[in-house]
Amino acid sequence: MAIKIRKLDSSDAGFKTALAAVLKFEESENEAIERSVAQILADVKLRGDSAVLEYTRRFDRLDVASAASLELPTTRLRAALDALDTSRRAALEAAVGRVRIYHDKQKIECGSHSWQYTERDGTVLGQKVTPLDRVGVYVPGGKASYPSSVLMNAIPARVAGVREIVMVVPMPDGVVNNLVLAAALLSGVDRVFRIGGAQAIGALAYGTNIIPAVDKISGPGNAYVSAAKKRVFGTVGIDMIAGPSEILVLCDGTTDPYWIAMDLFSQAEHDELAQPILLCPDAMFINRVETAMNRLILAMPRRDVIIHSLQNRGALIKVRDMDEACEIANDIAPEHLEVSANKPHKWAQYIRHAGAIFLGRHTSESLGDYCAGPNHVLPTSGTARFSSPLGVYDFLKRSSIIEVSHEGAQTLGKIAVELAHGEGLQAHAFSAEYRMKTRN
Amino acid sequence: MAIKIRKLDSSDAGFKTALAAVLKFEESENEAIERSVAQILADVKLRGDSAVLEYTRRFDRLDVASAASLELPTTRLRAALDALDTSRRAALEAAVGRVRIYHDKQKIECGSHSWQYTERDGTVLGQKVTPLDRVGVYVPGGKASYPSSVLMNAIPARVAGVREIVMVVPMPDGVVNNLVLAAALLSGVDRVFRIGGAQAIGALAYGTNIIPAVDKISGPGNAYVSAAKKRVFGTVGIDMIAGPSEILVLCDGTTDPYWIAMDLFSQAEHDELAQPILLCPDAMFINRVETAMNRLILAMPRRDVIIHSLQNRGALIKVRDMDEACEIANDIAPEHLEVSANKPHKWAQYIRHAGAIFLGRHTSESLGDYCAGPNHVLPTSGTARFSSPLGVYDFLKRSSIIEVSHEGAQTLGKIAVELAHGEGLQAHAFSAEYRMKTRN
C-alpha cells in the first residue's frame, strides 16, 4: 500500500495553479455551530453561573453541585504533579524552565519597557508599557488535551507580568489529564476551572459570580471555541484563530531521507487537515523520501491520520534550486519552516515570512513543539506575512504619553490650529489656542 | 438654551449602573450592509479591475476610462502639495516631521531588532524581526477626509521599513482634497488609487491586475469599509475596528473651566456618538465647566454635533477624590485620557489602561491629534485594556529562530520524546529520536 502523495515540479507549466490548489484552505462557516454559539454566549451573559453549570452538566456530563465546585483547588494541581512518574515530571519541568528562559529573553528584547524623551522646550513624549490585568487560557479537554499548550500560553503571560491567569479546561465525563494540571501549576496559572466550550469562553469574556472576567483569551479549541472567541473579540482580546498546522521543509538533498520523512509525518499526525510539504531541488532525493515514507508508515500508531493528511494536503515539490525554494517559501509564509541543508544560514537570510524557522538538520520541528524554548503557537495559513508567534508582547499593551510644556503649547498650538481648520474641526483649534494665550 | 448633559455622583447608590449605561455602546450589525459588502468583495475577487471600475463609477460617480487611470501619478500629488498655501503647508510639514521623529524613537524602543542567544551546547534561539512587504492605507473621502489620518497610518509603516505603501482614497464626484494628497506625498506613500468603499478593501486584499494585493490594511472608514475589513481579516491583517472616539478628563479643579469645556467640545465635535466625560472631585468646578459650555456653545460651528454628543453620550461626574477618579479611569480604559491637574504625574502613575495619556493642563488632546508626535489611532470602547496605539510594531512581525546543535539534540530530544509520548504523538518522538542516534 503506497501513500499517494502529490508530486509537483516548479518547472511545469501549471505549477503555480497546482500549488495554489494545494494551499487553498477555506474555513467553512457552519451555520448550526454559529447559531448554537451565539445562543450559549447570550445565555451565559444573561444568567452567569447557572447557565455555565447547566451547559457543563449537559455537554461534559459533569455532575457538579454548585458553580463554586467548578474550580479546582491548588491542592488538586499539586496532587496531579505528584502523581506523575519521575521521568515525565522531569521532562515537564525541563520544558517549563526552557520556555521560561526564552520568554524572559524575549521580554527584554521585545520592547517591554516604558520609554520617553524630553524635547528642548520641555515637552515629554513616550510610551508607558503595562501588562494586561487578567488573562484566560483555554485548554481543550479529552484526547486533544496538550500540556505543552498550557506552557506555551501561560508562561508568556506570566513573564509579561499579568496579575492573574485563569485557565479553563473541560473534563468531559470527569476525565482529568494530570499532565495538563501539573503543567498549569508549573506554568504559574492562578486559578483553574473545569469548564469548556462556548460557555467557558462566555464566562471568561463576561465574567460570572464565580469566574472572573478576563481581558484577553488565548489557547486553541474546537470549532465551537473558535466561533465563540471570534464573537467575544472586542469585549476581550484574543490570541488568534488558528487554521490547520503546516510544515514546509526546504531540503538540499543532504539530510537522511528517513529524517525528512519522519518530519513530514510528525506534522501530518496532528490531524487530517495538517499540511506537510517538501521543497527540494534533487528529484532522486524526493524519491528516497517517498520510499522512506512508505517503509515507515505501517509502524506509525497514527498512520490513518498521517496518510489522510499526506494524500489530501501534502506535496513533494521538485524545485529548480534552493533560491527558488526560498522564493516559494516566502509566497507560502508557512507556520513551520525547516531549512534542512548543509548551509542553513545561507538560505535562511532570504526567508522573510515564516512563523518559526528551524535551522540545520538536527533541528526537528518536534523539538520546537515541546522544549526548545520559543513558542509553538504560530501564525498559520499564510498569516506569517503579517503576524507573529504568540509572545510576551501579546500580554503587554502601550499607552502614549504626551506632556506638552507651556512653551511647547505655543509652537505645537500653531501647527494644530492650522491643521484643525484645514479639517473643519474648530473646537480642536480653540482648545489648542486657549493654551497659547495665557500663562496659566 | 442649556445643554442637558448628564451629571453623576460616584457616591450615589446607583452610580455603577448609571455609568455602565453611559458607557454602553453596541455596534449594531446591519444586515443590508453585511450582504452588500459580502457581494462586492466576492465580485472584486472574481472579476478584479472590471468590478472595481464598475463600483467606482456607480458609487463615486467617477467617469474613468480604464482601471489604470484609477491611479494618481506622483505629479498629481506634487501639484497638490504646491497648491497649498504657505502656512498650511508649513504646518503639514511640521506635523509630518514630528510624527516621524516620534515613530523613529518608537522603532528603537519597541523591539524592532532581531535577536538571538547561544546556549552552552551551541544551540541558538532567537527571533528575526522583519517589516511587512506591502501595506494598504485606507483614507475616507468627502467631508471626513482627514490629512492627519494619512500621516498617522503611513508614517509608522514607512518607519517600520515596509517596502510599498499603497493608499486608496475615494473621490466621489471627482472631489479631490489637496491636503490629503500632499500628506500622502510627505508621508512616503508609494502609490495612490482613487477608489474607496468595500471595493477598495477587496482590491487591496485580493489584488487585481492594476492594484497590488497587500499584507495588511489600516485606516478608518464608514460602516461598509469596517464590515469589509472584518471580512478580509485573515487574508490580510487589519489595524483595528474603531468605535466612536472618547475623551475622559480627570481634573482636580485647578484648570480654567473654559479650557476643560473646550476639550470636551473638541471630542464631541467629531461625531454624534463621540463620548466626552469629566471626572472631578470638586462639584463647584463641575458647575463652572457646565456654565462655560453653555456660554461657548453658540460660537461653535459644529454645535449641533457637539450638543448631540454631550447630551446622549457625555457625562460630568463628581468623584470622591482623585484616587477614585483614577480607579474609574482604569475601569473605563478610555481612548484619550487628560490628566489636567496640579500634579499630573502623581495621578498618572495609577493609570494602567488608556490609549493615550495627556499630562498637565497645557496638553490639550488636539495637540496629540495633529502634531505632538504619538499616533492618534488609538484603542476605543475599553479595548485599551488589551490593545495599543497604532505603531511601528503593527508593521513588523517576528519569526522564531531555532537552531539546535548536535549536542543540543541529545538533551532536547530526551525531553521532547517523553512529552510527545505523553501527548500520544509518536511521530514527534521518532523525529526527535532520529537526531539522537547518529552523528550525521
PDB file of N, CA, C and O in Angstrom, chain B residues 167-194:
ATOM      1  N   MET B 167      -2.010  53.638  -1.021  1.00  0.00           N
ATOM      2  CA  MET B 167      -3.123  54.349  -0.397  1.00  0.00           C
ATOM      3  C   MET B 167      -4.330  54.322  -1.321  1.00  0.00           C
ATOM      4  O   MET B 167      -4.189  54.416  -2.540  1.00  0.00           O
ATOM      5  N   VAL B 168      -5.497  54.143  -0.739  1.00  0.00           N
ATOM      6  CA  VAL B 168      -6.738  54.283  -1.510  1.00  0.00           C
ATOM      7  C   VAL B 168      -7.556  55.393  -0.877  1.00  0.00           C
ATOM      8  O   VAL B 168      -7.628  55.506   0.349  1.00  0.00           O
ATOM      9  N   VAL B 169      -8.124  56.239  -1.701  1.00  0.00           N
ATOM     10  CA  VAL B 169      -8.985  57.320  -1.208  1.00  0.00           C
ATOM     11  C   VAL B 169     -10.056  57.577  -2.268  1.00  0.00           C
ATOM     12  O   VAL B 169      -9.741  57.871  -3.421  1.00  0.00           O
ATOM     13  N   PRO B 170     -11.315  57.412  -1.888  1.00  0.00           N
ATOM     14  CA  PRO B 170     -12.367  57.642  -2.879  1.00  0.00           C
ATOM     15  C   PRO B 170     -12.477  59.133  -3.185  1.00  0.00           C
ATOM     16  O   PRO B 170     -12.184  59.974  -2.336  1.00  0.00           O
ATOM     17  N   MET B 171     -12.865  59.431  -4.410  1.00  0.00           N
ATOM     18  CA  MET B 171     -13.066  60.837  -4.785  1.00  0.00           C
ATOM     19  C   MET B 171     -14.456  60.982  -5.380  1.00  0.00           C
ATOM     20  O   MET B 171     -14.603  61.153  -6.603  1.00  0.00           O
ATOM     21  N   PRO B 172     -15.477  60.916  -4.511  1.00  0.00           N
ATOM     22  CA  PRO B 172     -16.846  60.973  -5.012  1.00  0.00           C
ATOM     23  C   PRO B 172     -17.074  62.240  -5.830  1.00  0.00           C
ATOM     24  O   PRO B 172     -16.688  63.334  -5.411  1.00  0.00           O
ATOM     25  N   ASP B 173     -17.670  62.066  -6.996  1.00  0.00           N
ATOM     26  CA  ASP B 173     -17.915  63.172  -7.932  1.00  0.00           C
ATOM     27  C   ASP B 173     -16.624  63.890  -8.309  1.00  0.00           C
ATOM     28  O   ASP B 173     -16.648  65.054  -8.710  1.00  0.00           O
ATOM     29  N   GLY B 174     -15.510  63.203  -8.158  1.00  0.00           N
ATOM     30  CA  GLY B 174     -14.232  63.778  -8.569  1.00  0.00           C
ATOM     31  C   GLY B 174     -13.642  64.772  -7.583  1.00  0.00           C
ATOM     32  O   GLY B 174     -12.600  65.365  -7.840  1.00  0.00           O
ATOM     33  N   VAL B 175     -14.304  64.939  -6.419  1.00  0.00           N
ATOM     34  CA  VAL B 175     -13.801  65.900  -5.423  1.00  0.00           C
ATOM     35  C   VAL B 175     -12.455  65.432  -4.865  1.00  0.00           C
ATOM     36  O   VAL B 175     -12.326  64.310  -4.390  1.00  0.00           O
ATOM     37  N   VAL B 176     -11.477  66.300  -4.959  1.00  0.00           N
ATOM     38  CA  VAL B 176     -10.125  65.968  -4.510  1.00  0.00           C
ATOM     39  C   VAL B 176      -9.768  66.845  -3.306  1.00  0.00           C
ATOM     40  O   VAL B 176     -10.067  68.028  -3.281  1.00  0.00           O
ATOM     41  N   ASN B 177      -9.146  66.247  -2.284  1.00  0.00           N
ATOM     42  CA  ASN B 177      -8.685  67.002  -1.134  1.00  0.00           C
ATOM     43  C   ASN B 177      -7.165  67.157  -1.253  1.00  0.00           C
ATOM     44  O   ASN B 177      -6.421  66.196  -1.037  1.00  0.00           O
ATOM     45  N   ASN B 178      -6.719  68.343  -1.604  1.00  0.00           N
ATOM     46  CA  ASN B 178      -5.284  68.548  -1.823  1.00  0.00           C
ATOM     47  C   ASN B 178      -4.446  68.282  -0.580  1.00  0.00           C
ATOM     48  O   ASN B 178      -3.315  67.803  -0.672  1.00  0.00           O
ATOM     49  N   LEU B 179      -5.014  68.599   0.572  1.00  0.00           N
ATOM     50  CA  LEU B 179      -4.274  68.389   1.816  1.00  0.00           C
ATOM     51  C   LEU B 179      -4.009  66.887   2.030  1.00  0.00           C
ATOM     52  O   LEU B 179      -2.935  66.493   2.493  1.00  0.00           O
ATOM     53  N   VAL B 180      -4.974  66.059   1.656  1.00  0.00           N
ATOM     54  CA  VAL B 180      -4.806  64.604   1.776  1.00  0.00           C
ATOM     55  C   VAL B 180      -3.737  64.099   0.814  1.00  0.00           C
ATOM     56  O   VAL B 180      -2.866  63.301   1.189  1.00  0.00           O
ATOM     57  N   LEU B 181      -3.770  64.589  -0.410  1.00  0.00           N
ATOM     58  CA  LEU B 181      -2.763  64.136  -1.399  1.00  0.00           C
ATOM     59  C   LEU B 181      -1.371  64.620  -1.015  1.00  0.00           C
ATOM     60  O   LEU B 181      -0.384  63.885  -1.149  1.00  0.00           O
ATOM     61  N   ALA B 182      -1.291  65.858  -0.523  1.00  0.00           N
ATOM     62  CA  ALA B 182       0.002  66.391  -0.087  1.00  0.00           C
ATOM     63  C   ALA B 182       0.523  65.573   1.097  1.00  0.00           C
ATOM     64  O   ALA B 182       1.714  65.244   1.176  1.00  0.00           O
ATOM     65  N   ALA B 183      -0.383  65.206   2.016  1.00  0.00           N
ATOM     66  CA  ALA B 183       0.009  64.390   3.175  1.00  0.00           C
ATOM     67  C   ALA B 183       0.544  63.038   2.721  1.00  0.00           C
ATOM     68  O   ALA B 183       1.517  62.520   3.289  1.00  0.00           O
ATOM     69  N   ALA B 184      -0.059  62.486   1.678  1.00  0.00           N
ATOM     70  CA  ALA B 184       0.410  61.193   1.158  1.00  0.00           C
ATOM     71  C   ALA B 184       1.838  61.315   0.640  1.00  0.00           C
ATOM     72  O   ALA B 184       2.699  60.480   0.935  1.00  0.00           O
ATOM     73  N   LEU B 185       2.082  62.378  -0.102  1.00  0.00           N
ATOM     74  CA  LEU B 185       3.429  62.588  -0.651  1.00  0.00           C
ATOM     75  C   LEU B 185       4.454  62.747   0.469  1.00  0.00           C
ATOM     76  O   LEU B 185       5.507  62.104   0.483  1.00  0.00           O
ATOM     77  N   LEU B 186       4.121  63.585   1.451  1.00  0.00           N
ATOM     78  CA  LEU B 186       5.063  63.867   2.545  1.00  0.00           C
ATOM     79  C   LEU B 186       5.266  62.666   3.469  1.00  0.00           C
ATOM     80  O   LEU B 186       6.298  62.529   4.105  1.00  0.00           O
ATOM     81  N   SER B 187       4.253  61.790   3.563  1.00  0.00           N
ATOM     82  CA  SER B 187       4.358  60.635   4.470  1.00  0.00           C
ATOM     83  C   SER B 187       5.086  59.469   3.835  1.00  0.00           C
ATOM     84  O   SER B 187       5.350  58.476   4.507  1.00  0.00           O
ATOM     85  N   GLY B 188       5.355  59.575   2.533  1.00  0.00           N
ATOM     86  CA  GLY B 188       6.092  58.487   1.888  1.00  0.00           C
ATOM     87  C   GLY B 188       5.217  57.405   1.294  1.00  0.00           C
ATOM     88  O   GLY B 188       5.672  56.272   1.097  1.00  0.00           O
ATOM     89  N   VAL B 189       3.957  57.725   0.994  1.00  0.00           N
ATOM     90  CA  VAL B 189       3.091  56.761   0.316  1.00  0.00           C
ATOM     91  C   VAL B 189       3.639  56.523  -1.091  1.00  0.00           C
ATOM     92  O   VAL B 189       4.067  57.465  -1.757  1.00  0.00           O
ATOM     93  N   ASP B 190       3.653  55.261  -1.562  1.00  0.00           N
ATOM     94  CA  ASP B 190       4.245  54.953  -2.864  1.00  0.00           C
ATOM     95  C   ASP B 190       3.263  55.072  -4.019  1.00  0.00           C
ATOM     96  O   ASP B 190       3.614  55.543  -5.087  1.00  0.00           O
ATOM     97  N   ARG B 191       2.042  54.575  -3.793  1.00  0.00           N
ATOM     98  CA  ARG B 191       1.063  54.609  -4.878  1.00  0.00           C
ATOM     99  C   ARG B 191      -0.290  55.015  -4.317  1.00  0.00           C
ATOM    100  O   ARG B 191      -0.644  54.637  -3.204  1.00  0.00           O
ATOM    101  N   VAL B 192      -1.060  55.787  -5.102  1.00  0.00           N
ATOM    102  CA  VAL B 192      -2.381  56.235  -4.656  1.00  0.00           C
ATOM    103  C   VAL B 192      -3.432  55.862  -5.708  1.00  0.00           C
ATOM    104  O   VAL B 192      -3.255  56.155  -6.896  1.00  0.00           O
ATOM    105  N   PHE B 193      -4.494  55.200  -5.273  1.00  0.00           N
ATOM    106  CA  PHE B 193      -5.618  54.881  -6.155  1.00  0.00           C
ATOM    107  C   PHE B 193      -6.869  55.606  -5.656  1.00  0.00           C
ATOM    108  O   PHE B 193      -7.159  55.597  -4.461  1.00  0.00           O
ATOM    109  N   ARG B 194      -7.601  56.206  -6.579  1.00  0.00           N
ATOM    110  CA  ARG B 194      -8.798  56.931  -6.168  1.00  0.00           C
ATOM    111  C   ARG B 194     -10.014  56.001  -6.187  1.00  0.00           C
ATOM    112  O   ARG B 194     -10.902  56.099  -7.038  1.00  0.00           O
TER     113      ARG B 194
END
